[in-house]
Amino acid sequence: MASNFFNLYTHDFARVAVAAPVCRIADPAYNAEQTIALAEKAAAQGAALVAFPELGLAAYTCDDLFHQRALLDGVLDGLAAILDASTEWKMAVVVGAPLRVEHQLYNCAVVIANGQIQGVVPKSYLPNYGEFYEARQFSSGDYAVATEIDLLGERVQFGSGLLFEVADLPLLKFHVEICEDVWVPVPPSSFAALAGATVLVNLSASNALVGKANYRNQLVGQQSARCIAAYLYTSAGGGESSTDMAWDGQGVIFENGELLAEAKRFVDEPSLTFADIDLERLSRERMRMNTFAQSVQRHAAEVGKFRTVFFPLELEHDQPLALKRCIERFPYVPADARRRDERCNEVYHIQVQALAQRLTTSGLKKVVIGISGGLDSTHALLVCARVMDKLKLPRTNILAYTMPGFATSERTLKQAHALMKLVGCTAQEIDIRPSCIQMLKDLNHPYSEGKEQYDITFENVQAGERTNHLFRLANHHGGLVIGTGDLSELALGWCTYGVGDHMSHYNVNASVPKTLISHLVRWVAESGVIGRNDAQVLLDILGTEISPELVPGTAGGQPEQRTESTIGPYELQDFNLYYVLRFGFNPSKVAFLSHTAWKDKEQGRWPDGDHVTRNQYDLAAIARNLGIFLDRFFRTSQFKRSCVPNAPKVGSGGSLSPRGDWRAPSDAQSVVWMEELRAIPVHV
């Protein structure tokens, strides 16, 4: 089947839903009608899977009515009606029903697709405490002898150890458990995940109590995280008996511990809650965490008990189906203001603790740092200031040097001096131009003869001279050279190798991406963690265009060099870095996610209105900049990353240290990534 780039299923997403119908007690015909109506709405939205509440065809609160033949026969008629309707749906439906099997009654989940019953899963754990008396009516599925049953004229699979795999979306393999099953110390879904289930489904009828909803969220979220799976939880709501209990219709969808969607509770109308889950992300996380595989081996006996039912859904891959999922434009920077402040606070203190530890163990009390008046060196200096406070050392132990070269602008030089004054460090200026001119003369470089030749040699002479000064100053004063280059620059190879900004004694910024650096500087300015004397200089630095300032500018005072015009916008390249480094996604999927994030003008804006980027990028721009990233990341820059200084890892987004997250050959090619990049329909 042909695949459409703009279809979420092409990129291994799956649209799923949890349903909360309003039921009638002991009225299977009505409940089947409600189930069909909601299922049709889910199918119209392109869902591949929809789950309904526990015992929903009869209503959970039937109690001893479950032993009435008329009710049980009515449930079969309701199932038959759903079965007939399902021939029109390209979707799997999971409904709850009481079923008779070999003279016993089971609380079951029935999986329906393509007009057929694909399997029946009985509940394993029957609560018989508090307000629950399920053992009075039902038998545990754990002790069922039958592995197949006759149901509505079909011979179908039966048992708690069933997995259901969608043939045309093989990463969609799901398992069903029922309510109490997830409350026990080792839920059946734990073993199901080890057996390959990427999606876990729970049909529930959990009554409403004060504080119970939050506990259920924690329970389901942690099970999702522990199993590295998506978890769909749907619970009984309107229409259930209020004789002794109340019902809220809670429904949640988690992915690896992250809440994707949550139903509104206590509603009077039937509802559907959708989420698009990333199946490839789950698969890759399991592959990356080799302890998952060790768990499979450890529990091989339990894993081996599962049986897999295969069926196709004939999902629509050839038509556009947009992703209904918030893809943050800035994956390293939370959009929520409170979480963003928490992130900045934690990253800053990780950097501070790491540098403080290095100074303590080295026995050194001074640091040496170059200050350019730009973002990276600004933040590194702010970290140094807090370290000195932490170690109860004077900030004058920070030996800060600004070293103007041939292209240093008046603005950045002024900012460098203002910043050093703000921090209260020992500030000095060293003009590197005389020593650079001498080296250019030694090299017989045309610039030494008055020619305007601004090549890579011209640039790197300046970068190298600055670093050379810093190391010799550290020798002279007994200090530690602090590196300032960030994660984004390492990814793109945007640093001068060896004796250049590539090298230092310790680099506090090496695993912090550029987009996060800017928010860290703003956070320091607003929080006053280094003092509230005058934070305006920090805001001025944030407003300065990013440039290496190695080539003389134009007459208008604008920098000749604009970093992002060469290597692409950092906001796009950090997005690419996150999904390539953290998940190893194909370029086409990265582009699909980026297109989803950037196509909407309002998507990704901070809710508090601050720190907003108003940029938009069409698919052609996304593909072009992704190509720049892929070639630089895989082909040209690894040799620089293979020998970087020590630096603290700050986030799960990864680092590029060869001693940590990233080990790669320096002479690799980018061919396979560039070839796959061609799958992006940039002509559209």
XYZ file of C-alpha atoms in Angstrom, residues 93-621:
529
model
C -12.857 -2.275 19.405
C -12.547 -3.658 22.943
C -15.790 -3.985 24.906
C -16.589 -5.375 28.345
C -19.099 -8.198 28.755
C -20.067 -11.003 31.146
C -19.676 -14.338 29.304
C -20.501 -17.949 30.170
C -17.692 -20.420 29.539
C -17.898 -24.076 30.573
C -20.456 -23.500 33.327
C -18.608 -20.512 34.754
C -19.134 -16.780 34.405
C -16.221 -14.553 33.465
C -15.755 -10.796 33.458
C -14.406 -10.407 29.918
C -12.917 -8.007 27.418
C -13.971 -8.856 23.866
C -11.708 -7.715 21.028
C -13.601 -7.103 17.773
C -12.273 -6.164 14.338
C -13.346 -6.675 10.715
C -16.700 -8.141 11.704
C -15.036 -10.874 13.751
C -14.258 -11.575 17.364
C -10.460 -11.718 17.479
C -10.236 -12.942 21.063
C -11.701 -12.842 24.571
C -9.694 -11.928 27.673
C -11.095 -12.827 31.125
C -10.271 -10.776 34.202
C -7.514 -12.302 36.333
C -7.862 -10.585 39.700
C -11.339 -10.297 41.232
C -11.607 -7.763 44.076
C -13.674 -9.023 46.984
C -13.033 -6.358 49.574
C -14.521 -3.020 50.536
C -17.379 -2.198 48.205
C -16.456 -4.902 45.677
C -17.932 -8.424 45.587
C -16.874 -9.721 42.180
C -15.945 -13.199 43.415
C -19.642 -13.613 44.247
C -20.556 -13.611 40.548
C -17.384 -14.306 38.548
C -14.519 -16.773 38.235
C -10.879 -15.759 37.758
C -9.516 -16.077 34.254
C -6.231 -17.358 35.661
C -7.856 -20.708 36.382
C -9.819 -21.092 33.159
C -9.067 -24.377 31.412
C -10.375 -23.422 27.979
C -8.043 -21.732 25.504
C -10.700 -21.462 22.792
C -14.445 -20.940 23.064
C -17.472 -20.913 20.779
C -18.975 -17.436 20.669
C -21.669 -16.242 18.269
C -20.914 -19.086 15.885
C -17.156 -18.512 15.890
C -14.311 -20.435 17.445
C -12.240 -17.746 19.147
C -9.128 -17.513 21.289
C -9.743 -17.249 25.052
C -7.430 -16.476 27.963
C -5.614 -13.773 29.889
C -2.394 -14.427 27.942
C -3.503 -13.052 24.580
C -1.733 -10.408 22.529
C -3.338 -8.742 19.523
C -1.115 -7.610 16.648
C -2.266 -5.451 13.739
C -0.745 -6.950 10.610
C -0.490 -3.664 8.683
C 0.953 -1.778 11.681
C 3.126 -4.430 13.345
C 4.369 -2.124 16.103
C 0.759 -1.983 17.305
C 0.566 -5.058 19.499
C -1.821 -4.678 22.409
C -2.812 -6.526 25.551
C -5.989 -6.169 27.576
C -6.393 -6.380 31.333
C -9.394 -5.458 33.428
C -9.581 -2.969 36.302
C -8.129 -4.682 39.405
C -5.493 -6.367 37.260
C -3.406 -3.166 37.285
C -3.773 -2.643 41.061
C -1.905 -5.805 42.048
C 1.872 -5.963 42.737
C 2.652 -7.624 39.398
C -0.051 -6.787 36.837
C -0.593 -9.165 33.894
C 0.348 -6.268 31.606
C 3.908 -6.335 32.984
C 4.497 -9.750 31.458
C 2.509 -8.771 28.358
C 4.894 -5.859 27.758
C 7.861 -8.199 28.080
C 6.120 -10.465 25.560
C 5.994 -7.588 23.055
C 2.843 -5.593 23.762
C 3.470 -1.906 23.067
C -0.053 -0.844 24.008
C -1.753 -1.885 27.229
C -5.517 -1.530 27.564
C -7.532 -1.503 30.769
C -11.316 -1.758 30.860
C -12.316 -0.538 34.287
C -15.258 0.244 36.541
C -13.592 2.077 39.375
C -15.936 4.105 41.545
C -15.278 7.715 42.427
C -13.753 8.546 45.805
C -11.938 11.596 47.103
C -8.336 11.455 45.860
C -8.841 8.227 43.897
C -8.565 9.832 40.459
C -5.072 11.140 41.185
C -4.025 7.770 42.533
C -5.328 6.007 39.405
C -3.372 8.439 37.249
C -0.210 7.683 39.186
C -0.865 3.953 39.011
C -1.476 3.924 35.271
C 1.304 6.404 34.527
C 3.876 4.390 36.454
C 2.786 1.137 34.812
C 3.148 2.814 31.440
C 6.640 4.052 32.338
C 7.791 0.785 33.885
C 6.608 -1.223 30.886
C 7.814 1.360 28.322
C 4.367 1.181 26.787
C 1.276 3.180 26.021
C -1.550 2.590 28.478
C -5.235 3.186 27.725
C -7.477 3.323 30.785
C -11.236 3.777 30.557
C -13.713 3.585 33.413
C -17.462 3.362 33.913
C -19.344 6.606 34.273
C -22.848 7.914 33.711
C -25.753 5.508 34.128
C -24.117 3.147 36.627
C -26.078 2.557 39.834
C -25.646 5.027 42.677
C -27.064 2.601 45.259
C -23.796 2.661 47.193
C -21.280 4.298 44.853
C -20.702 7.156 42.429
C -18.927 7.006 39.063
C -16.793 9.537 37.251
C -15.991 8.036 33.824
C -12.267 8.671 34.180
C -10.258 7.982 31.038
C -6.545 8.533 30.498
C -3.947 7.698 27.863
C -0.278 7.556 28.836
C 2.857 6.932 26.781
C 5.959 5.831 28.661
C 4.834 7.680 31.763
C 3.730 10.834 29.933
C 0.068 11.809 30.052
C -1.128 12.357 26.479
C -4.858 12.781 27.037
C -7.375 12.811 29.852
C -11.163 12.660 29.721
C -13.288 15.139 31.587
C -14.831 13.445 34.604
C -18.461 13.523 35.803
C -19.971 14.370 32.415
C -23.565 13.611 31.487
C -22.934 12.945 27.803
C -21.032 10.111 26.086
C -17.451 11.078 25.314
C -14.358 9.988 23.405
C -10.812 10.912 24.300
C -8.150 10.545 21.585
C -4.373 10.413 21.519
C -1.790 9.665 18.838
C 0.809 7.359 20.354
C 4.322 7.007 18.970
C 4.875 3.272 18.599
C 8.379 3.641 17.195
C 9.427 5.735 20.173
C 8.317 2.947 22.516
C 10.085 0.312 20.447
C 13.314 2.303 20.355
C 13.251 2.981 24.075
C 12.991 -0.753 24.728
C 15.832 -1.407 22.325
C 17.999 1.285 23.931
C 17.376 0.132 27.495
C 18.975 -3.298 27.420
C 17.669 -4.032 30.921
C 14.268 -4.462 29.255
C 15.693 -7.394 27.296
C 17.260 -8.746 30.481
C 13.820 -8.688 32.089
C 12.433 -10.657 29.140
C 15.095 -13.301 29.707
C 14.577 -13.372 33.461
C 10.820 -13.940 33.075
C 11.008 -16.181 30.017
C 8.618 -18.721 31.536
C 5.816 -16.173 31.948
C 6.563 -14.505 28.628
C 6.369 -17.839 26.858
C 2.745 -18.341 27.931
C 1.430 -15.588 25.671
C -0.288 -16.265 22.362
C -0.551 -13.704 19.575
C -3.638 -13.117 17.460
C -2.876 -11.451 14.099
C -5.393 -9.480 12.081
C -5.290 -6.635 9.531
C -7.134 -3.339 9.845
C -6.439 -2.030 6.322
C -5.520 1.340 7.774
C -5.563 4.310 5.426
C -1.900 5.072 4.701
C -2.340 6.775 1.333
C -4.425 9.768 2.439
C -3.332 12.702 4.614
C -4.103 12.220 8.309
C -2.615 14.982 10.420
C -1.041 14.266 13.775
C -3.278 15.386 16.655
C -0.510 15.632 19.175
C 1.341 18.622 20.540
C 4.898 18.463 19.237
C 6.917 21.077 21.082
C 9.020 23.292 18.870
C 11.612 23.362 21.623
C 11.963 19.828 22.985
C 14.722 20.886 25.382
C 12.671 23.784 26.791
C 9.247 23.142 28.408
C 6.484 25.418 27.133
C 4.804 25.587 30.537
C 6.286 28.510 32.483
C 6.423 26.670 35.805
C 8.089 23.593 34.325
C 10.460 25.815 32.353
C 11.594 27.531 35.528
C 12.059 24.142 37.204
C 14.111 22.924 34.222
C 16.345 26.006 34.251
C 16.827 25.795 37.992
C 17.822 22.140 37.847
C 20.143 22.457 34.849
C 21.878 25.473 36.390
C 22.450 23.689 39.687
C 23.700 20.533 37.955
C 26.296 22.668 36.183
C 27.209 24.453 39.417
C 27.549 21.218 41.411
C 29.705 19.595 38.737
C 32.146 22.493 38.450
C 32.310 22.878 42.231
C 33.203 19.191 42.528
C 35.925 19.509 39.884
C 37.486 22.497 41.652
C 37.301 20.762 45.024
C 38.986 17.569 43.832
C 41.622 19.422 41.809
C 42.545 21.625 44.751
C 42.295 24.724 42.544
C 40.507 27.845 43.691
C 40.548 29.915 40.522
C 38.958 29.604 37.109
C 39.961 31.249 33.825
C 37.297 32.062 31.244
C 37.061 33.991 27.990
C 34.109 36.390 27.702
C 32.866 37.334 24.244
C 29.692 39.203 25.136
C 27.661 36.366 23.593
C 25.277 33.782 25.053
C 27.496 30.793 25.801
C 30.319 32.545 27.637
C 27.736 34.630 29.485
C 26.022 31.575 30.915
C 29.316 29.847 31.711
C 30.369 32.944 33.669
C 27.065 32.920 35.566
C 27.736 29.304 36.528
C 31.229 30.219 37.711
C 29.831 33.020 39.857
C 27.456 30.680 41.662
C 30.238 28.124 42.122
C 32.389 30.668 43.892
C 29.464 31.541 46.170
C 28.882 27.857 46.878
C 32.539 27.258 47.746
C 32.665 30.454 49.818
C 35.368 31.876 47.594
C 35.469 35.470 46.313
C 34.174 36.029 42.807
C 37.439 37.770 42.083
C 38.831 34.219 41.825
C 37.122 34.177 38.439
C 39.758 35.490 36.050
C 37.701 36.685 33.103
C 39.230 37.974 29.892
C 37.615 39.587 26.917
C 39.881 39.361 23.882
C 38.797 41.555 20.978
C 39.932 40.502 17.538
C 39.618 41.814 13.999
C 35.812 41.611 13.913
C 34.751 42.208 17.520
C 31.851 44.637 17.516
C 31.539 47.596 19.820
C 28.281 46.131 21.145
C 29.658 42.775 22.229
C 32.811 44.321 23.706
C 30.689 46.712 25.742
C 28.461 43.839 26.838
C 31.453 41.735 27.889
C 32.741 44.490 30.180
C 29.287 45.186 31.621
C 28.770 41.481 32.298
C 32.088 41.081 34.090
C 31.287 44.128 36.205
C 27.861 42.687 37.052
C 29.360 39.405 38.206
C 32.139 41.032 40.201
C 34.940 38.915 38.784
C 38.513 39.927 38.014
C 38.082 41.475 34.571
C 40.768 42.171 32.011
C 40.982 42.930 28.299
C 43.682 41.449 26.073
C 43.914 42.659 22.486
C 44.834 39.546 20.482
C 45.289 41.369 17.172
C 49.071 41.959 17.503
C 49.780 38.281 18.216
C 47.385 37.232 15.445
C 49.106 39.521 12.950
C 52.440 38.027 13.922
C 51.148 34.515 13.330
C 49.622 35.514 9.974
C 53.017 36.949 9.006
C 54.696 33.705 10.050
C 52.222 31.858 7.826
C 52.789 34.236 4.874
C 49.038 34.785 4.894
C 47.809 37.405 2.367
C 46.125 39.399 5.158
C 49.568 40.196 6.619
C 50.312 41.943 3.318
C 47.170 44.058 3.467
C 44.894 41.808 1.377
C 41.316 41.225 2.545
C 41.433 37.442 2.541
C 39.119 36.203 5.302
C 39.479 32.457 5.015
C 39.336 29.651 7.579
C 42.965 30.251 8.501
C 42.228 33.898 9.225
C 39.331 32.869 11.478
C 41.083 30.049 13.308
C 44.194 32.078 14.045
C 41.963 34.282 16.209
C 40.069 31.427 17.834
C 43.303 29.581 18.542
C 45.055 32.648 19.912
C 42.276 33.237 22.425
C 42.396 29.659 23.693
C 46.186 29.673 23.784
C 46.097 32.765 25.978
C 43.547 31.174 28.316
C 45.615 28.042 28.879
C 48.804 29.989 29.510
C 46.938 32.338 31.842
C 45.659 29.291 33.723
C 49.244 28.016 34.042
C 50.401 31.398 35.233
C 47.662 31.945 37.829
C 46.971 28.370 38.883
C 43.445 28.147 37.508
C 41.114 25.931 35.515
C 40.120 26.912 31.961
C 36.331 26.828 31.669
C 34.883 25.867 28.296
C 31.800 27.649 27.037
C 30.757 25.805 23.835
C 27.288 24.228 23.882
C 25.677 20.971 22.749
C 24.275 22.464 19.547
C 27.721 23.613 18.422
C 29.201 20.188 19.169
C 26.448 18.529 17.138
C 27.121 20.750 14.135
C 30.903 20.847 14.524
C 30.706 24.622 14.937
C 33.904 24.965 16.941
C 37.603 25.348 16.220
C 39.295 22.018 16.782
C 42.180 21.561 19.201
C 43.614 24.892 20.308
C 40.351 26.708 19.830
C 36.960 26.914 21.522
C 36.822 23.120 21.174
C 39.238 22.725 24.103
C 39.231 23.595 27.815
C 39.969 21.999 31.173
C 36.244 21.614 31.957
C 33.207 22.627 29.924
C 30.044 23.409 31.877
C 27.897 23.930 28.748
C 28.774 20.867 26.675
C 25.427 19.086 27.084
C 23.219 22.187 27.100
C 21.674 23.094 23.703
C 21.604 26.647 22.419
C 17.827 27.053 22.781
C 18.071 26.151 26.460
C 21.134 28.363 27.043
C 19.092 31.429 26.112
C 16.374 30.528 28.604
C 18.946 29.824 31.291
C 20.424 33.307 30.880
C 16.957 34.848 31.046
C 16.095 32.742 34.091
C 19.238 33.903 35.883
C 18.385 37.497 35.011
C 14.826 37.185 36.324
C 15.515 35.015 39.378
C 18.432 37.041 40.703
C 20.449 33.966 41.690
C 23.723 35.866 41.216
C 22.445 39.176 42.534
C 19.981 41.838 41.452
C 22.399 44.679 40.756
C 21.604 45.148 37.091
C 20.296 42.366 34.894
C 19.774 44.572 31.843
C 23.093 43.491 30.368
C 21.847 39.889 30.337
C 18.750 40.959 28.415
C 20.940 42.925 25.986
C 23.058 39.829 25.376
C 19.912 37.806 24.705
C 18.991 40.320 22.012
C 22.359 40.086 20.243
C 22.502 38.175 16.970
C 24.645 35.050 17.192
C 27.958 35.492 15.378
C 31.523 34.211 15.852
C 32.759 37.733 15.006
C 35.872 36.515 13.230
C 35.400 38.356 9.932
C 35.186 42.187 9.810
C 31.646 43.504 9.524
C 29.974 45.812 7.043
C 29.987 49.581 7.123
C 26.508 49.561 8.634
C 27.803 47.840 11.745
C 25.988 44.588 11.091
C 28.019 41.399 11.539
C 29.279 39.959 8.294
C 29.025 36.516 9.820
C 25.640 35.256 10.907
C 26.031 31.822 12.402
C 22.518 30.664 11.586
C 22.831 31.644 7.931
C 25.605 29.055 7.654
C 24.474 26.164 9.859
C 20.740 26.853 9.986
C 18.452 28.239 12.700
C 19.300 26.803 16.098
C 15.606 26.365 16.892
C 15.334 23.941 13.968
C 18.706 22.284 14.494
C 18.050 21.676 18.196
C 14.769 20.035 17.211
C 16.639 17.817 14.746
C 19.326 17.048 17.316
C 16.818 15.927 19.928
C 15.001 13.425 17.715
C 18.108 12.125 15.959
C 20.254 11.772 19.087
C 17.601 10.735 21.597
C 15.482 8.421 19.436
C 17.410 7.699 16.238
C 14.393 8.549 14.078
C 14.628 8.537 10.288
C 15.000 11.958 8.650
C 11.505 11.690 7.146
C 9.947 11.193 10.582
C 11.973 14.039 12.064
C 10.740 16.249 9.227
C 7.140 15.098 9.775
C 7.390 16.008 13.460
C 9.044 19.319 12.661
C 6.382 20.127 10.075
C 3.696 19.327 12.649
C 5.359 21.635 15.172
C 6.087 24.589 12.887
C 3.269 24.656 10.355
C 0.836 26.373 12.734
C 1.679 29.964 13.561
C 0.476 29.596 17.154
C 1.882 26.106 17.783
C 4.587 26.039 20.396
C 4.077 29.577 21.711
C 4.776 30.004 25.395
C 1.483 30.347 27.293
C 2.750 33.321 29.291
C 3.469 35.272 26.120
C 7.188 35.627 26.816
C 10.184 34.290 24.922
C 8.127 33.687 21.790
C 9.572 32.849 18.421
C 7.332 34.055 15.626
C 9.113 32.076 12.949
C 7.431 29.633 10.650
C 9.189 27.096 8.458
C 7.667 25.366 5.481
C 8.542 21.787 4.626
C 11.202 22.844 2.119
C 13.031 24.906 4.745
